[in-house]
XYZ file of C-alpha atoms in Angstrom:
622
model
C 100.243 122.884 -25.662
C 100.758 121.948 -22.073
C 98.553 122.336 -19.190
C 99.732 124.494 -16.166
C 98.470 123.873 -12.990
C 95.374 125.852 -11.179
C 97.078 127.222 -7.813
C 95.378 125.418 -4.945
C 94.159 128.283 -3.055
C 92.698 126.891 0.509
C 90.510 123.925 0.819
C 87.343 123.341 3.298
C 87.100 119.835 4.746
C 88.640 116.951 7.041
C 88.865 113.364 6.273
C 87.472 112.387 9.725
C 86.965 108.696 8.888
C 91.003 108.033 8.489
C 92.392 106.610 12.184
C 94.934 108.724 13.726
C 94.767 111.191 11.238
C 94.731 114.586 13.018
C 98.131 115.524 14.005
C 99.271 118.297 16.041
C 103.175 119.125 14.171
C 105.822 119.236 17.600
C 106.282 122.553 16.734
C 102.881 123.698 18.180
C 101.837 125.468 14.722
C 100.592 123.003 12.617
C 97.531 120.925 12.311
C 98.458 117.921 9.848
C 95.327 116.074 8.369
C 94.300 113.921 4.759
C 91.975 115.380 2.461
C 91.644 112.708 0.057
C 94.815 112.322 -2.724
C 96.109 115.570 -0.803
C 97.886 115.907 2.945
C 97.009 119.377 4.143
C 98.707 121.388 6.433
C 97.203 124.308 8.676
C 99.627 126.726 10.110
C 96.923 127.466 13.168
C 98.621 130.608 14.390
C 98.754 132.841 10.506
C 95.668 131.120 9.325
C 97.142 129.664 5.976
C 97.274 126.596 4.503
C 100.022 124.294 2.225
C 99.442 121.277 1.148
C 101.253 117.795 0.094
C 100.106 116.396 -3.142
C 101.953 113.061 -4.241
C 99.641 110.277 -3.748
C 97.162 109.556 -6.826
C 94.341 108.131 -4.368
C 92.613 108.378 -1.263
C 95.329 109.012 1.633
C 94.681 105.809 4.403
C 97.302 106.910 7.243
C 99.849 109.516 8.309
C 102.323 109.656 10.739
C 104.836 112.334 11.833
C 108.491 111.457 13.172
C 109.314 113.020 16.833
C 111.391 115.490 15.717
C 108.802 116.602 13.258
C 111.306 117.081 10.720
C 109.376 113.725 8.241
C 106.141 112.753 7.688
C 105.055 110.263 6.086
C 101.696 109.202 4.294
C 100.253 106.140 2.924
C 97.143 105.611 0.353
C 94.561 102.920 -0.557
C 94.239 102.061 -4.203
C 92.491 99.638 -6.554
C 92.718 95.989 -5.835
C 96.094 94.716 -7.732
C 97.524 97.367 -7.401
C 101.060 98.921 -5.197
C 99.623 101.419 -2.619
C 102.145 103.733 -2.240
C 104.172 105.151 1.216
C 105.748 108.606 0.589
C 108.172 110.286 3.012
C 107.432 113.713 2.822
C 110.259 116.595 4.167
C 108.365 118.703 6.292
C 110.328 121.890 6.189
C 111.166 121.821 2.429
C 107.420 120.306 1.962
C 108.822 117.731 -0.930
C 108.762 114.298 -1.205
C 112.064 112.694 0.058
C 111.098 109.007 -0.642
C 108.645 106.651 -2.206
C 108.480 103.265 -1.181
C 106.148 101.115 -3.191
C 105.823 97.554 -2.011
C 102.014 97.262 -0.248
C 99.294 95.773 -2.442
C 95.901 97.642 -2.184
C 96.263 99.609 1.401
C 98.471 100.869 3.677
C 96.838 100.913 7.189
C 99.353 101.982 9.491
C 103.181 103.759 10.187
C 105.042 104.644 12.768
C 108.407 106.076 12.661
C 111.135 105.201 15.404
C 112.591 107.013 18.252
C 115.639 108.137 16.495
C 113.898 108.493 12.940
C 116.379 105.747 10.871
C 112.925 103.397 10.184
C 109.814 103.491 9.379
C 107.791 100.328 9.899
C 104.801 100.020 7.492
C 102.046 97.814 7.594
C 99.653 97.159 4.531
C 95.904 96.152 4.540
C 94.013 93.004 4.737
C 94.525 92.005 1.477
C 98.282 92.755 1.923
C 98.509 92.465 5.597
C 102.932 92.663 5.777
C 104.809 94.314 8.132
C 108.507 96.293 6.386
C 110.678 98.161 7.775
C 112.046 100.727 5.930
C 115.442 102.270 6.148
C 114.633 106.221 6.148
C 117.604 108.002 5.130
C 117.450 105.955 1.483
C 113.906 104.931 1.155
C 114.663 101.061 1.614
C 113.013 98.125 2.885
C 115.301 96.076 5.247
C 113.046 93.527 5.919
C 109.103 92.275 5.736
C 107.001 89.621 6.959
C 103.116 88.488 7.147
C 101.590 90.266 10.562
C 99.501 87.858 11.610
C 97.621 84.842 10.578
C 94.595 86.912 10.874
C 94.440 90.456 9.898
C 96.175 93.265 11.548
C 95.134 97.035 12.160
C 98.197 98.719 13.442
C 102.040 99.121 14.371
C 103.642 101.138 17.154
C 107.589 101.623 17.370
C 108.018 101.085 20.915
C 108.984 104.687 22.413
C 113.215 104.232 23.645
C 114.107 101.227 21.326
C 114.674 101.039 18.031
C 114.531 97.044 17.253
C 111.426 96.661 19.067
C 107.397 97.212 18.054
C 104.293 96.063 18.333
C 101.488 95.283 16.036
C 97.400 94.385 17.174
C 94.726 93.160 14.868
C 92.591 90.723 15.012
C 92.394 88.486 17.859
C 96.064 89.074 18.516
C 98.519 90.981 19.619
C 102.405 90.760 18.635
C 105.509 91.833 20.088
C 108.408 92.182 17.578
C 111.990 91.811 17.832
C 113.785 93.841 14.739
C 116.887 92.043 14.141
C 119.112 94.172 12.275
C 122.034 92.428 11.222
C 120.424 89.518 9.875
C 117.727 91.340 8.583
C 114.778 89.586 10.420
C 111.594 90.256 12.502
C 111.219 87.951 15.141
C 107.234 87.483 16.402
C 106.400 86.963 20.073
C 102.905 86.368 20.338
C 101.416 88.012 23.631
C 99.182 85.645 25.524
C 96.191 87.017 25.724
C 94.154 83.947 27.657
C 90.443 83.855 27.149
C 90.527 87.140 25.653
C 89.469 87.421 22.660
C 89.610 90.935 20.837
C 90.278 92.701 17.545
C 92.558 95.379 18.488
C 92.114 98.389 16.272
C 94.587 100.988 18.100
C 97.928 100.580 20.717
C 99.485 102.263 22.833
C 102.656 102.229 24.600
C 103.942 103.702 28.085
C 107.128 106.444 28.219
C 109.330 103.870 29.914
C 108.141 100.971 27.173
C 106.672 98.744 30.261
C 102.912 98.159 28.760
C 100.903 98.511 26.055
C 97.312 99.686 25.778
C 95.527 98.154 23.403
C 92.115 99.311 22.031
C 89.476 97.044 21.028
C 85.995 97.198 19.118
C 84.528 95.433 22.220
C 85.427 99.126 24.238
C 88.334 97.989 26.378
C 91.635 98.494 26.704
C 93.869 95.351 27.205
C 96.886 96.093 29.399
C 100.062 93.752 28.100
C 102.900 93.629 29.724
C 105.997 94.348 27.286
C 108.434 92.501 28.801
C 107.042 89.090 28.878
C 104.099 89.562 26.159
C 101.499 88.807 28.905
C 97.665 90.247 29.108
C 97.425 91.938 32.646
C 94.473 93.356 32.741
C 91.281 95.056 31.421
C 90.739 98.928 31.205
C 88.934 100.738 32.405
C 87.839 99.318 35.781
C 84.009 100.049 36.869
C 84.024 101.425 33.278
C 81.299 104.150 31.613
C 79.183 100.963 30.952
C 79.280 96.921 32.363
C 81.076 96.293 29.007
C 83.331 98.904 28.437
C 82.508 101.737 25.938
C 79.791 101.858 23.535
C 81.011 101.221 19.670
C 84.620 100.306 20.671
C 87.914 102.583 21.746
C 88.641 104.475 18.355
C 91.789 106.724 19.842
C 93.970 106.617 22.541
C 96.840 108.711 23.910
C 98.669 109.056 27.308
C 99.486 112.744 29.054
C 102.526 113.162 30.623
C 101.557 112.233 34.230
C 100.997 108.996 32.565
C 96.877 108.901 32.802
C 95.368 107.478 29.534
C 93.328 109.293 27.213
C 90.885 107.685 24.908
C 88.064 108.127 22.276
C 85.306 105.786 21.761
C 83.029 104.567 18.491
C 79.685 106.717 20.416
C 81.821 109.900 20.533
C 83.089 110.119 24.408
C 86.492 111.480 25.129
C 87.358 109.319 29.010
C 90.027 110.040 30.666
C 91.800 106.694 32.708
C 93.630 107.070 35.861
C 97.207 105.527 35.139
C 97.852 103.235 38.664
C 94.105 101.926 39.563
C 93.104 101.876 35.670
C 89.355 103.708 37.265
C 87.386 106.164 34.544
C 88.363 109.743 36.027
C 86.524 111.792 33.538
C 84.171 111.811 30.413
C 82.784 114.415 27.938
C 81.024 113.412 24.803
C 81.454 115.297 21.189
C 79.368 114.380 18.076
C 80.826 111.674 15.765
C 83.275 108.907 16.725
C 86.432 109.818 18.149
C 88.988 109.011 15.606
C 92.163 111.180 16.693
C 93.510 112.793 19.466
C 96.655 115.302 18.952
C 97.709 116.202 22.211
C 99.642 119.803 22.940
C 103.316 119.234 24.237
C 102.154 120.612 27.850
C 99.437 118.317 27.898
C 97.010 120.840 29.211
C 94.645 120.621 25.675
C 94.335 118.157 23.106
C 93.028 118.477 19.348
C 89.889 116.061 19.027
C 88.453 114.842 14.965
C 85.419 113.182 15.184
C 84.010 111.118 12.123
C 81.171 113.522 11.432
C 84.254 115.993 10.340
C 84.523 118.099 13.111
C 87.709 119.541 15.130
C 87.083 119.880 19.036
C 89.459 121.939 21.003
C 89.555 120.137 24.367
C 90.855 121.271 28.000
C 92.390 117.909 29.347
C 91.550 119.287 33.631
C 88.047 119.449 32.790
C 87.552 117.917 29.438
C 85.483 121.022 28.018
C 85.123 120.610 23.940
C 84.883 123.439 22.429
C 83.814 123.042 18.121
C 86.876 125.128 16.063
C 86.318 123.532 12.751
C 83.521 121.478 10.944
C 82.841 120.490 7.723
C 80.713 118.245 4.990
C 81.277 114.645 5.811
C 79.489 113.371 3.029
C 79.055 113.775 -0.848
C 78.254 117.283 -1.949
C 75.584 117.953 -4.339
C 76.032 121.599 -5.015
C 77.558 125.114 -4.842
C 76.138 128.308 -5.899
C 76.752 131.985 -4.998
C 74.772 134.835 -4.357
C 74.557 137.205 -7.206
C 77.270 139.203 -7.715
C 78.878 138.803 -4.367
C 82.117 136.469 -3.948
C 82.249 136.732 -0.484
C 79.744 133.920 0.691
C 79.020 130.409 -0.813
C 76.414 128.209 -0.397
C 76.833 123.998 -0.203
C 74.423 121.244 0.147
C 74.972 117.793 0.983
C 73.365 115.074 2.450
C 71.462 116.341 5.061
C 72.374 120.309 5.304
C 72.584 123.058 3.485
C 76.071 125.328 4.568
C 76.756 128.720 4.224
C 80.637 129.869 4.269
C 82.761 132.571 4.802
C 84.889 132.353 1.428
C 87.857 134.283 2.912
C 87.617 133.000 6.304
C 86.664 129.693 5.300
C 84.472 129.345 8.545
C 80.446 127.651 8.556
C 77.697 130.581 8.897
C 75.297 129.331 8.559
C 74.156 125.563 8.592
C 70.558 124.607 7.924
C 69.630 120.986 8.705
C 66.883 118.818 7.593
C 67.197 115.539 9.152
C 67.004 112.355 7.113
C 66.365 114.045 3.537
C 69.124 114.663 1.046
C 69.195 118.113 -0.886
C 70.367 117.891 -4.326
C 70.026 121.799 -5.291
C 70.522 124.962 -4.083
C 70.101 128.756 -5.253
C 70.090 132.057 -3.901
C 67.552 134.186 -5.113
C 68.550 137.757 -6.977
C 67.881 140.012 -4.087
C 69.729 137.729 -1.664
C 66.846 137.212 0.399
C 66.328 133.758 0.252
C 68.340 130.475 -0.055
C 65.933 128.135 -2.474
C 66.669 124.138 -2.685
C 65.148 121.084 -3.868
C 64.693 118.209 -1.550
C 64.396 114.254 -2.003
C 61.099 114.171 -0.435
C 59.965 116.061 -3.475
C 59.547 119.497 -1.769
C 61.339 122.787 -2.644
C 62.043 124.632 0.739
C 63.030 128.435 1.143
C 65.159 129.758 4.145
C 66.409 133.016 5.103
C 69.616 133.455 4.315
C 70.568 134.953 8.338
C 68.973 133.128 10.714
C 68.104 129.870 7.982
C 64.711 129.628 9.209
C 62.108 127.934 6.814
C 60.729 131.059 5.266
C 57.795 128.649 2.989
C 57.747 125.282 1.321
C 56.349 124.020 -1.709
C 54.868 120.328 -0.972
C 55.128 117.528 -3.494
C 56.051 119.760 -6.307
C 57.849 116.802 -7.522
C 57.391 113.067 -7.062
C 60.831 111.151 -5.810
C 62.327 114.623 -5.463
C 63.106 118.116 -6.722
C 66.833 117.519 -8.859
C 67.472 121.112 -10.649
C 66.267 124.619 -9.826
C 66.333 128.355 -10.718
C 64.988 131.580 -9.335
C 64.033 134.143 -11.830
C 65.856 137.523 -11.531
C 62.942 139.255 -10.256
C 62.110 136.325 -7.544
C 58.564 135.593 -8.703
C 58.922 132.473 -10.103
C 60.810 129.633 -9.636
C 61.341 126.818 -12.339
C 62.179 123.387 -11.156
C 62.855 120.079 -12.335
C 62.121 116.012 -11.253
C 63.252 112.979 -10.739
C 60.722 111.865 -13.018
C 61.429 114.497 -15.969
C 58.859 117.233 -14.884
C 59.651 120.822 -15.613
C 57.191 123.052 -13.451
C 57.309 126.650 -13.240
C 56.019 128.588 -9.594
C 54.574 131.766 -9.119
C 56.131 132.845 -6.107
C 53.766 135.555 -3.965
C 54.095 137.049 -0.444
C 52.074 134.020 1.359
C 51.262 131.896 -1.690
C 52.945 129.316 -3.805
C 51.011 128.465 -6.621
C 52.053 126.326 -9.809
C 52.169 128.186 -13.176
C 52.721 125.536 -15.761
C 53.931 122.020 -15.371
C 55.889 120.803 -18.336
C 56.504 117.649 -19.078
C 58.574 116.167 -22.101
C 61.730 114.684 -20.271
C 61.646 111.414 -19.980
C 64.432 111.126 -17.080
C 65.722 112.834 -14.306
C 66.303 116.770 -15.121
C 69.755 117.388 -13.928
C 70.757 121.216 -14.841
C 68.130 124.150 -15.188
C 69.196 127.533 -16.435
C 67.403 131.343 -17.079
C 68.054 133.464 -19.661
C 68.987 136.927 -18.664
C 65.205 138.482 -19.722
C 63.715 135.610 -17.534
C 61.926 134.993 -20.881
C 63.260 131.518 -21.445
C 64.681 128.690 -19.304
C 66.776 125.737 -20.673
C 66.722 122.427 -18.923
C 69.142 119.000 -19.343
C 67.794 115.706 -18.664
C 69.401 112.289 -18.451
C 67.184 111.306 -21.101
C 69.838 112.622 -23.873
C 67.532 115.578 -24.530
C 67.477 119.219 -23.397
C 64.921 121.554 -24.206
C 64.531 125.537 -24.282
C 61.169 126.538 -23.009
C 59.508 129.858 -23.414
C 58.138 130.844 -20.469
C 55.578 133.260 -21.558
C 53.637 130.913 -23.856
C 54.785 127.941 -21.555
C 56.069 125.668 -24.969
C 58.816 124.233 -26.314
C 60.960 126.116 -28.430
C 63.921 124.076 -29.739
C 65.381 120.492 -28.615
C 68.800 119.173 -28.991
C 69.377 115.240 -28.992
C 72.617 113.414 -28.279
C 72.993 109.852 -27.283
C 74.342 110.801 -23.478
C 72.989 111.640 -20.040
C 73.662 115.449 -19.732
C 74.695 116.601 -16.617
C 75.220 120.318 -16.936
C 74.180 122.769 -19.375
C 75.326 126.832 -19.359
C 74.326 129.533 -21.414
C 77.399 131.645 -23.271
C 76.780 134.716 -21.792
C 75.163 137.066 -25.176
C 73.299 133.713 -24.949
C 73.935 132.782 -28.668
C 75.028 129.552 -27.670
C 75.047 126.646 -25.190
C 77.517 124.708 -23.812
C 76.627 120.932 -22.358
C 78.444 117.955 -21.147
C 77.643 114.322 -19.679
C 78.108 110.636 -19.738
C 79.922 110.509 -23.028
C 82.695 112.967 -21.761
C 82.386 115.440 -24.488
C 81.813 119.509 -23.665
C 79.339 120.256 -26.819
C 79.104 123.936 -28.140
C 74.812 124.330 -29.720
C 73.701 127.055 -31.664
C 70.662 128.381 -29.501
C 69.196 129.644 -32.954
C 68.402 126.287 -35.019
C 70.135 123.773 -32.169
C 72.465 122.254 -34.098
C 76.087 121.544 -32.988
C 79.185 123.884 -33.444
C 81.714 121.659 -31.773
C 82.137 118.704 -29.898
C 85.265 118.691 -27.458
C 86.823 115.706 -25.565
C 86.737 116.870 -22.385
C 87.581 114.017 -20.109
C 89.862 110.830 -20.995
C 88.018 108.781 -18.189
C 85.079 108.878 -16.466
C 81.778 111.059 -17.157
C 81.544 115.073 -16.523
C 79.098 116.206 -13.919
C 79.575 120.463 -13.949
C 80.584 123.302 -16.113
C 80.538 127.081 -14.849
C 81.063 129.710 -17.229
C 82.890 133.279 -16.957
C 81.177 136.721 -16.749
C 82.338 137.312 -20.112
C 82.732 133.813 -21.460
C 86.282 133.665 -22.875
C 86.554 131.111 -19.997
C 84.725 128.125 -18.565
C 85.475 125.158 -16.123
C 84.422 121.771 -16.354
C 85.225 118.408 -13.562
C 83.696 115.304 -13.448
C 84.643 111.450 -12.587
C 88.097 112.002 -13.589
C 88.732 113.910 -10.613
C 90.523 116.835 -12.225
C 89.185 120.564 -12.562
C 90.214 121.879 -15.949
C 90.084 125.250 -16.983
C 89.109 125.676 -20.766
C 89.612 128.928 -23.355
C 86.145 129.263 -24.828
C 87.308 130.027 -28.484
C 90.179 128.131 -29.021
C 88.448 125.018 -27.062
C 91.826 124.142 -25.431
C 92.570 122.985 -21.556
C 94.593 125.466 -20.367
C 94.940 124.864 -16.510
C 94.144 121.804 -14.629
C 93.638 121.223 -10.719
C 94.708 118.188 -8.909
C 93.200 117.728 -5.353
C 90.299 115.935 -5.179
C 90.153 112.216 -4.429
C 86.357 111.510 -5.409
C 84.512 112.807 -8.227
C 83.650 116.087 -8.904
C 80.379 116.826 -8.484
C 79.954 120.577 -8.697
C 82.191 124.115 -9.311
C 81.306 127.363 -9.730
C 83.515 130.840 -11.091
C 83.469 133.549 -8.211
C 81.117 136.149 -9.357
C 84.331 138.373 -9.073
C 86.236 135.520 -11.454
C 89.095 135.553 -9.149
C 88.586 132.155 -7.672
C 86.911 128.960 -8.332
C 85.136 126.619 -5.698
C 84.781 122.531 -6.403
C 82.897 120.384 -4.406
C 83.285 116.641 -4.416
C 82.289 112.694 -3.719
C 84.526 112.989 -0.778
C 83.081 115.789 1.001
C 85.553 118.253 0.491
C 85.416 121.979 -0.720
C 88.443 123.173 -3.030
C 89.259 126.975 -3.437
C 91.412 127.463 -6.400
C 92.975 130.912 -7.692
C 92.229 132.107 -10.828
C 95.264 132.830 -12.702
C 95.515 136.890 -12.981
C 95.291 137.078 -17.125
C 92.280 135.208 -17.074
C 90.649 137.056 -14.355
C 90.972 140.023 -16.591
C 89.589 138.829 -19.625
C 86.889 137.244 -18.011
C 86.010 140.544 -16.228
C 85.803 142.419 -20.208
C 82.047 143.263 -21.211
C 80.304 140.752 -23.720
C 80.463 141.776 -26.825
């Protein structure tokens, strides 16, 4: 039977880290970014989202012709391998050509004035120059860069068979010579200088080029004869230029320079005299600048994953989007109510809107990592288990601390769950500990502490009576506990790491998976196993989430994919394709009509449910 695909309903994140890759479509609607494999774009005037899939890893660079009519995207891969450039038609949102000739990365495109080429350069292991003929997806012709590496390529803005290229400790002027094919290098002469040149620039009338370095300058060359003129900006922000190097630079239309730095300032450089006019700062490193075609605002992305809405008179930022820039640990809803989610990553714990798709609520705890996160029955509380081994409650509003538990694990708190009455909490450790916690109006106090895992416990969950709680430890074992009498009731063994563990819902069985990429069905009577799937063809499985009525259940993991499985008949039935690192977490909507998947990567999928398994998910249990 084949697999259909899971519709990829919206997705919540913004590959800051990628140079140059917030782009602002000419046709003032669309925001154009990479989300890992996937190119999304955000039609900023109806609110919706489409999205490019094509590439099979993370997407490196992205470039959109003048007309707006092609884009085109290129990906990093594995080392040996063709890193692919596709050519994407913007209206009909299909791939128009592939062109597969860079080894490992593709740092940087540019299209040309009149769209007929498309000059790609790969990375440093590949570090060519091509350029492509558009119309058929050829190359014409390719060379090495540069001796040393190089970092980018600019089509100059009226001419067709000229560009430039900077890297580092050079910068090259190119003559593309058509009829014999060739790309003749003029190196510019640079002097004493000695930069790596991470971003250029050209002027409208193709006189100079601004090139930005790491050292936070910008190196005026004149086009004409290749020759350094001189150093931007003049009586800069600091003695030596800007602090962590200029990241992003674009010119407005009188011709003034505008430019992002490494330390997160947006400067503004006056065109003539080459002076600093104007500076704001934003948080994160400046990494793109899409400019709006009357030049009086400008699109900002920052590393940290947030988009800044900037006036360019008195460079005001305003925050319009943010999102996780790290890995994400975990998702969870509230109980019974699909319209707010809950993420944690690295340092924060995020609350979103899931039709909106806005942040609100973030809760930050600086320098700690959360790895778990709950809400408790009555909504009243957001629960989660930190790396410094404490479990911290916030309210779920204004996400102020509402009580800790201190060292209630040593090398931190991995799994949690809230009983559905709130009073008690069972959690589980780095070091194997299972420990249940009375929870009162003022006090905290410890109940039981349990403690037969060897290794980290990575999944904890309740049965429905709050009368037992089954726990999954990296250890290969997991155990169901009786809470009342505060002992072990049954233990299953398999040679693996489990990673997940979910009760069917008339909790007559279990369903695990881990390391050994198999989703095991146990009889929660005598725990022995029903059925062993194969789940994954590469890489472990992190997550499973099962239905309301458990005809359904999803399950992702290092393969990257987020398959949809029938319960009884233990087949794959729909698969989603969009995330570029592993998956780390997904949970079914309370209302089953949509799933959420967090990942490596930082990024939060939304994913429809198709419509015939919403309804049999929504049937009673038998």
């Amino acid at each position: 039977m084949q697999e259909q695909e899971l519709e990829l309903q919206a997705v919540i994140g913004f590959k800051g880290t990628v140079a140059s890759s917030l782009i602002l479509h000419p046709d003032q609607e669309h925001l154009i970014f990479p989300l890992g494999c996937t190119v999304v774009l955000r039609n900023l005037l109806q609110r919706t989202q489409s999205f490019l899939q094509g590439h099979d890893n993370q997407v490196n660079c992205i470039t959109v012709s003048p007309s707006g009519k092609l884009l085109a995207s290129g990906q990093k891969t594995y080392m040996g391998f063709i890193a692919d450039v596709i050519i994407w038609d913007f209206e009909a949102r299909m791939e128009k050509n592939r062109l597969s000739l860079h080894k490992v990365a593709v740092t940087s495109l540019s299209f040309s004035f009149d769209e007929m080429y498309l000059a790609t350069l790969g990375g440093q292991d590949d570090n060519s120059l091509v350029v492509w003929e558009v119309d058929r997806g050829l190359a014409i012709c390719g060379t090495p860069a540069a001796t040393d590496t190089a970092h980018c390529v600019r089509f100059f803005n009226n001419d067709a068979f000229h560009l430039v290229t900077g890297g580092n400790y050079h910068v090259c002027v190119w003559q593309f010579d058509l009829p014999n094919k060739k790309l003749r290098p003029t190196m510019a002469n640079l002097g004493q200088m000695k930069r790596i040149t991470t971003n250029v620039l050209i002027d409208h009338d193709d006189q100079f080029v601004y090139c930005g370095s790491n050292s936070g300058d910008l190196l005026q060359v004149e086009l004409g004869h290749a020759l350094f003129k001189q150093l931007a900006p003049k009586g800069g922000g600091t003695k030596h230029g800007f602090g962590l190097g200029v990241t992003s630079a674009t010119l407005l239309p009188d011709g003034d320079i505008l430019c992002g730095t490494g330390d997160g300032t947006i400067a503004r450089i006056d065109k003539a005299t080459l002076a600093l006019k104007a500076q704001c700062k934003v948080l994160g490193g400046v990494t793109s600048i899409a400019l709006t075609s009357d030049g009086t605002h400008f699109f900002c992305g920052t590393t940290l994953s947030n988009i800044y809405w900037v006036d360019v008179d008195s460079l005001t930022a305003e925050l319009r989007n943010t999102c996780h820039h790290e890995r994400i640990n975990a998702v969870c809803f509230p109980f019974n109510y699909s319209e707010v989610f809950a993420t944690v990553s690295v340092t924060d714990i995020r609350v979103w809107n899931a039709a909106t798709r806005q942040e609100l609520l973030r809760i930050q705890v600086p320098n700690m990592e959360c790895y778990c996160v709950a809400f408790s029955r009555d909504g009243k509380a957001i629960v989660s288990g930190w790396s410094d081994g404490k479990v911290r409650a916030f309210l779920p509003q204004s996400g102020k601390l509402l009580y800790a538990i201190n060292d209630a694990h040593k090398n931190g708190v991995t799994a949690l769950v809230v009983s559905g009455d709130g009073g008690r909490i069972v959690t589980g450790g780095m070091e194997g500990e299972v420990r249940v916690w009375n929870i009162g109006m003022q006090t905290q106090t410890m109940d039981a502490s349990l403690k037969e895992h060897r290794q980290r416990v990575y999944s904890i969950k309740m049965a429905a009576g709050d009368t037992e709680a089954v726990t999954a430890s990296a250890d290969g074992s997991c155990i169901i506990w009786d809470l009342a009498t505060k002992t072990r009731k049954l233990c299953l063994f398999e040679s693996t790491m489990f990673k997940d563990i979910v009760y069917h819902p008339d909790e007559s069985q279990l369903l695990t998976t881990g390391s050994d990429r198999k989703v095991a069905y146990w009889d929660t009577f005598d725990g022995q196993a029903i059925r062993v799937l194969e789940a994954s063809d590469e890489g472990e499985l992190t997550t499973l989430s099962i239905s309301q009525s458990g005809s359904h259940y999803v399950s992702g993991g290092e393969e990257r994919l987020l398959k949809l499985w029938d319960y009884d008949k233990g087949v794959a039935e729909y698969i989603g394709v969009g995330h570029s690192g592993s998956i780390t977490c997904c949970a079914i909507s309370p209302d089953q009509s949509f799933v959420v998947s967090t990942g490596t990567e930082g990024a939060i999928l939304i994913w429809s449910m198709p419509s015939e398994v919403t309804d049999r998910c929504l049937e009673p249990v038998s």
